[in-house]
Amino acid sequence: MNDHGSMRQTERLAADAAGLARAADILRHGGLVAFPTETVYGLGADATNAEAVAGIYAAKERPSFNPLISHLDSFESAKIQGMFDETATRLAEAFWPGPLTLVVPIAPSCTISDLARAGLDSVGLRVPAHPLAHALLQGTGRPVAAPSANRSGRVSPTDADHVLGDLDGRIDAVLDGGAAQVGVESTIVSCLGGTPRLLRPGGVPREAIEALIGEKLGTGAEAAGSSPLAPGMLASHYAPRAQVRLNATSIRPGEAALLFGPSAPQGVEAAQAALNLSKNGDLVEAAAHLFSYLRQLDASGAATIAVSPVPETGLGEAINDRLRRAAAER
Ligand code: TXA
Ligand code: MG
């Protein structure tokens, strides 16, 4: 294949020491491994490796970039990535390991890539309870980004056969741990200050959370969840301060330039700053750079970021979706 990620031979790995070692090795080398959690099977990639994370979107054919949940082996590991206030700490201590995801501000020591966070300063973290997931995360020694292991628009998989039905030939391996137990995704609670908010109902009931924190959960106006949101509604998306000008075939003086492909557009010498998403026109590489380059160009102080045309194929669809939101948001 090409933009959709290379065609791969998908290994079915047994739930034993050799299978776990192989799965961890693939993840550490930037590959894609589906693995069981107590909720659903996740499609995992090293969360610190933006190109590996871009591979998740390519394999799923997901047409837009949402922030992904990063999975960790322990609360200790989670604290390296995110900042836990008193409430978040209580929730983590009560419900981890388990089907709860906490959205918290990133810590200064955060190593999770911009792409996994969709450019946000917050991060979704979860410590799963499934023993195989736990062993895999320990063996990998890194946060693992994992949405449900299905193609976009299909139901979340609860066993290895479901995963292969959707993703055979598109991922490196599936760790076969039998049936997932809960079958619904984790509950997502945002702890970004003030009253925590329920972004998605899931495996941990709302009542159990409210009983613990002694107050009602707020609702997620910026809603997460599996259902797609109207463009512009997603307040949790990173929006650059600068104006964004799409399909720019020449650069005006003082603009910042977000380039794609081998050809240099007219006027690029006079740009305030210029970065190329992928000189070879590789859409997986471009996706990996998208959020960090937008941020860097925004930080240049230019009033406008001019963006070269990006083809609407493969990951280009998700890249263009994000760029159109950035151009519209204000
Ligand atoms: O049970 C589960 O949660 C499964 C298993 C594999 O762990 N994972 C899962 O991941 O459902 P995913 O990527 O499909 O769910 C991600 C959801 C998105 O709806 C996203 O909006 C929300 O988590 N999310 C993640 N980080 C966020 C953030 N920083 N701010 C707001 N929402 C966030
Ligand atoms: Mg899903």
Short mmCIF file of N, CA and C in Angstrom, two decimals, residues 153-227:
data_model
loop_
_atom_site.label_atom_id
_atom_site.label_comp_id
_atom_site.label_asym_id
_atom_site.label_seq_id
_atom_site.Cartn_x
_atom_site.Cartn_y
_atom_site.Cartn_z
N GLY A 153 -15.79 3.66 11.94
CA GLY A 153 -17.18 3.42 11.59
C GLY A 153 -17.68 2.02 11.93
N ARG A 154 -16.78 1.12 12.36
CA ARG A 154 -17.22 -0.23 12.75
C ARG A 154 -17.27 -0.34 14.27
N VAL A 155 -17.86 -1.44 14.75
CA VAL A 155 -18.01 -1.57 16.21
C VAL A 155 -16.68 -1.94 16.85
N SER A 156 -16.56 -1.61 18.14
CA SER A 156 -15.33 -1.90 18.88
C SER A 156 -15.17 -3.40 19.07
N PRO A 157 -13.97 -3.92 18.86
CA PRO A 157 -13.74 -5.37 18.91
C PRO A 157 -13.54 -5.88 20.33
N THR A 158 -14.13 -7.04 20.61
CA THR A 158 -13.97 -7.63 21.94
C THR A 158 -13.23 -8.97 21.88
N ASP A 159 -12.76 -9.39 20.71
CA ASP A 159 -11.83 -10.52 20.68
C ASP A 159 -10.91 -10.41 19.46
N ALA A 160 -9.91 -11.29 19.41
CA ALA A 160 -8.86 -11.18 18.39
C ALA A 160 -9.42 -11.41 16.99
N ASP A 161 -10.45 -12.23 16.86
CA ASP A 161 -11.03 -12.46 15.54
C ASP A 161 -11.72 -11.20 15.01
N HIS A 162 -12.40 -10.48 15.90
CA HIS A 162 -12.99 -9.19 15.49
C HIS A 162 -11.90 -8.27 14.95
N VAL A 163 -10.79 -8.21 15.69
CA VAL A 163 -9.69 -7.33 15.30
C VAL A 163 -9.19 -7.70 13.91
N LEU A 164 -8.95 -8.99 13.70
CA LEU A 164 -8.41 -9.43 12.41
C LEU A 164 -9.43 -9.21 11.29
N GLY A 165 -10.71 -9.35 11.61
CA GLY A 165 -11.75 -9.11 10.61
C GLY A 165 -11.64 -7.71 10.02
N ASP A 166 -11.27 -6.75 10.86
CA ASP A 166 -11.15 -5.36 10.40
C ASP A 166 -9.74 -4.99 9.94
N LEU A 167 -8.72 -5.54 10.59
CA LEU A 167 -7.38 -4.97 10.44
C LEU A 167 -6.31 -5.95 9.96
N ASP A 168 -6.70 -7.17 9.59
CA ASP A 168 -5.71 -8.13 9.10
C ASP A 168 -4.98 -7.54 7.90
N GLY A 169 -3.66 -7.60 7.92
CA GLY A 169 -2.87 -7.04 6.83
C GLY A 169 -2.55 -5.56 6.98
N ARG A 170 -3.13 -4.93 7.99
CA ARG A 170 -2.93 -3.49 8.18
C ARG A 170 -2.16 -3.17 9.45
N ILE A 171 -1.98 -4.19 10.32
CA ILE A 171 -1.25 -3.98 11.57
C ILE A 171 -0.21 -5.10 11.71
N ASP A 172 0.74 -4.94 12.64
CA ASP A 172 1.82 -5.91 12.75
C ASP A 172 1.42 -7.16 13.51
N ALA A 173 0.59 -6.98 14.54
CA ALA A 173 0.26 -8.15 15.36
C ALA A 173 -0.99 -7.91 16.18
N VAL A 174 -1.61 -9.03 16.58
CA VAL A 174 -2.65 -8.97 17.61
C VAL A 174 -2.25 -9.95 18.70
N LEU A 175 -2.30 -9.47 19.93
CA LEU A 175 -2.03 -10.32 21.08
C LEU A 175 -3.36 -10.94 21.48
N ASP A 176 -3.45 -12.24 21.33
CA ASP A 176 -4.75 -12.92 21.50
C ASP A 176 -4.98 -13.30 22.96
N GLY A 177 -5.82 -12.54 23.62
CA GLY A 177 -6.11 -12.80 25.03
C GLY A 177 -7.55 -13.21 25.25
N GLY A 178 -8.19 -13.75 24.22
CA GLY A 178 -9.59 -14.17 24.40
C GLY A 178 -10.52 -12.98 24.44
N ALA A 179 -11.69 -13.19 25.04
CA ALA A 179 -12.72 -12.16 25.03
C ALA A 179 -12.45 -11.06 26.06
N ALA A 180 -12.71 -9.80 25.68
CA ALA A 180 -12.65 -8.68 26.63
C ALA A 180 -13.84 -8.81 27.57
N GLN A 181 -13.70 -8.32 28.79
CA GLN A 181 -14.73 -8.54 29.81
C GLN A 181 -15.86 -7.51 29.80
N VAL A 182 -15.53 -6.24 29.77
CA VAL A 182 -16.55 -5.20 29.94
C VAL A 182 -17.32 -4.96 28.64
N GLY A 183 -16.63 -4.86 27.52
CA GLY A 183 -17.30 -4.69 26.23
C GLY A 183 -17.69 -3.26 25.90
N VAL A 184 -17.73 -2.38 26.90
CA VAL A 184 -17.90 -0.95 26.60
C VAL A 184 -16.60 -0.24 26.97
N GLU A 185 -16.35 0.88 26.34
CA GLU A 185 -15.11 1.61 26.55
C GLU A 185 -15.02 2.20 27.96
N SER A 186 -13.85 2.71 28.28
CA SER A 186 -13.64 3.31 29.60
C SER A 186 -14.47 4.59 29.75
N THR A 187 -14.82 4.88 30.99
CA THR A 187 -15.43 6.17 31.35
C THR A 187 -14.33 7.23 31.24
N ILE A 188 -14.64 8.37 30.62
CA ILE A 188 -13.64 9.44 30.53
C ILE A 188 -14.07 10.63 31.39
N VAL A 189 -13.20 11.01 32.33
CA VAL A 189 -13.46 12.14 33.21
C VAL A 189 -12.35 13.16 33.03
N SER A 190 -12.74 14.39 32.80
CA SER A 190 -11.78 15.48 32.61
C SER A 190 -11.54 16.18 33.94
N CYS A 191 -10.27 16.23 34.36
CA CYS A 191 -9.88 16.89 35.61
C CYS A 191 -8.92 18.02 35.27
N LEU A 192 -9.48 19.12 34.78
CA LEU A 192 -8.63 20.24 34.35
C LEU A 192 -8.86 21.45 35.25
N GLY A 193 -9.30 21.18 36.48
CA GLY A 193 -9.59 22.27 37.41
C GLY A 193 -11.09 22.44 37.57
N GLY A 194 -11.52 22.82 38.78
CA GLY A 194 -12.96 22.95 39.04
C GLY A 194 -13.60 21.57 39.13
N THR A 195 -14.92 21.55 38.91
CA THR A 195 -15.65 20.29 39.00
C THR A 195 -15.24 19.37 37.86
N PRO A 196 -14.87 18.12 38.16
CA PRO A 196 -14.54 17.19 37.08
C PRO A 196 -15.74 16.97 36.17
N ARG A 197 -15.47 16.72 34.91
CA ARG A 197 -16.56 16.57 33.94
C ARG A 197 -16.55 15.19 33.30
N LEU A 198 -17.74 14.69 33.09
CA LEU A 198 -17.89 13.39 32.43
C LEU A 198 -17.88 13.61 30.91
N LEU A 199 -16.83 13.15 30.25
CA LEU A 199 -16.74 13.33 28.79
C LEU A 199 -17.34 12.15 28.03
N ARG A 200 -17.30 10.97 28.66
CA ARG A 200 -17.89 9.79 28.01
C ARG A 200 -18.27 8.79 29.09
N PRO A 201 -19.53 8.34 29.12
CA PRO A 201 -19.88 7.28 30.06
C PRO A 201 -19.23 5.98 29.61
N GLY A 202 -18.95 5.09 30.54
CA GLY A 202 -18.28 3.84 30.17
C GLY A 202 -18.26 2.86 31.33
N GLY A 203 -17.18 2.09 31.40
CA GLY A 203 -17.09 0.96 32.32
C GLY A 203 -17.24 1.27 33.80
N VAL A 204 -16.84 2.44 34.24
CA VAL A 204 -17.04 2.83 35.65
C VAL A 204 -18.29 3.70 35.71
N PRO A 205 -19.31 3.30 36.49
CA PRO A 205 -20.55 4.08 36.53
C PRO A 205 -20.35 5.47 37.13
N ARG A 206 -21.07 6.43 36.58
CA ARG A 206 -21.05 7.81 37.07
C ARG A 206 -21.28 7.87 38.59
N GLU A 207 -22.25 7.06 39.07
CA GLU A 207 -22.61 7.10 40.49
C GLU A 207 -21.41 6.75 41.38
N ALA A 208 -20.60 5.80 40.93
CA ALA A 208 -19.45 5.40 41.74
C ALA A 208 -18.44 6.54 41.84
N ILE A 209 -18.31 7.29 40.76
CA ILE A 209 -17.38 8.41 40.75
C ILE A 209 -17.91 9.55 41.62
N GLU A 210 -19.20 9.84 41.47
CA GLU A 210 -19.81 10.94 42.24
C GLU A 210 -19.80 10.63 43.73
N ALA A 211 -20.00 9.34 44.08
CA ALA A 211 -19.96 8.96 45.50
C ALA A 211 -18.57 9.21 46.07
N LEU A 212 -17.56 8.93 45.28
CA LEU A 212 -16.18 9.10 45.76
C LEU A 212 -15.82 10.57 45.92
N ILE A 213 -16.16 11.41 44.93
CA ILE A 213 -15.71 12.81 44.99
C ILE A 213 -16.69 13.70 45.76
N GLY A 214 -17.90 13.16 46.07
CA GLY A 214 -18.86 13.91 46.88
C GLY A 214 -19.52 15.06 46.15
N GLU A 215 -19.51 15.03 44.83
CA GLU A 215 -20.27 16.03 44.06
C GLU A 215 -20.66 15.44 42.71
N LYS A 216 -21.62 16.11 42.06
CA LYS A 216 -22.06 15.68 40.73
C LYS A 216 -20.98 16.01 39.71
N LEU A 217 -20.81 15.12 38.76
CA LEU A 217 -19.89 15.41 37.66
C LEU A 217 -20.50 16.45 36.73
N GLY A 218 -19.68 17.35 36.23
CA GLY A 218 -20.16 18.28 35.20
C GLY A 218 -20.32 17.53 33.89
N THR A 219 -20.96 18.19 32.93
CA THR A 219 -21.07 17.55 31.62
C THR A 219 -20.00 18.11 30.71
N GLY A 220 -19.58 17.30 29.76
CA GLY A 220 -18.54 17.71 28.83
C GLY A 220 -19.13 18.47 27.68
N ALA A 221 -19.16 19.79 27.81
CA ALA A 221 -19.66 20.59 26.70
C ALA A 221 -18.75 20.39 25.49
N GLU A 222 -17.46 20.16 25.79
CA GLU A 222 -16.51 19.99 24.69
C GLU A 222 -16.45 18.51 24.31
N ALA A 223 -17.42 17.79 24.83
CA ALA A 223 -17.63 16.35 24.66
C ALA A 223 -16.60 15.55 23.89
N ALA A 224 -16.26 14.44 24.48
CA ALA A 224 -15.43 13.45 23.79
C ALA A 224 -16.39 12.42 23.21
N GLY A 225 -16.23 11.20 23.58
CA GLY A 225 -17.19 10.19 23.15
C GLY A 225 -16.88 9.67 21.77
N SER A 226 -17.58 8.64 21.39
CA SER A 226 -17.26 7.99 20.12
C SER A 226 -18.03 8.62 18.97
N SER A 227 -19.10 9.37 19.29
CA SER A 227 -19.88 9.94 18.19
C SER A 227 -19.18 11.17 17.64
#
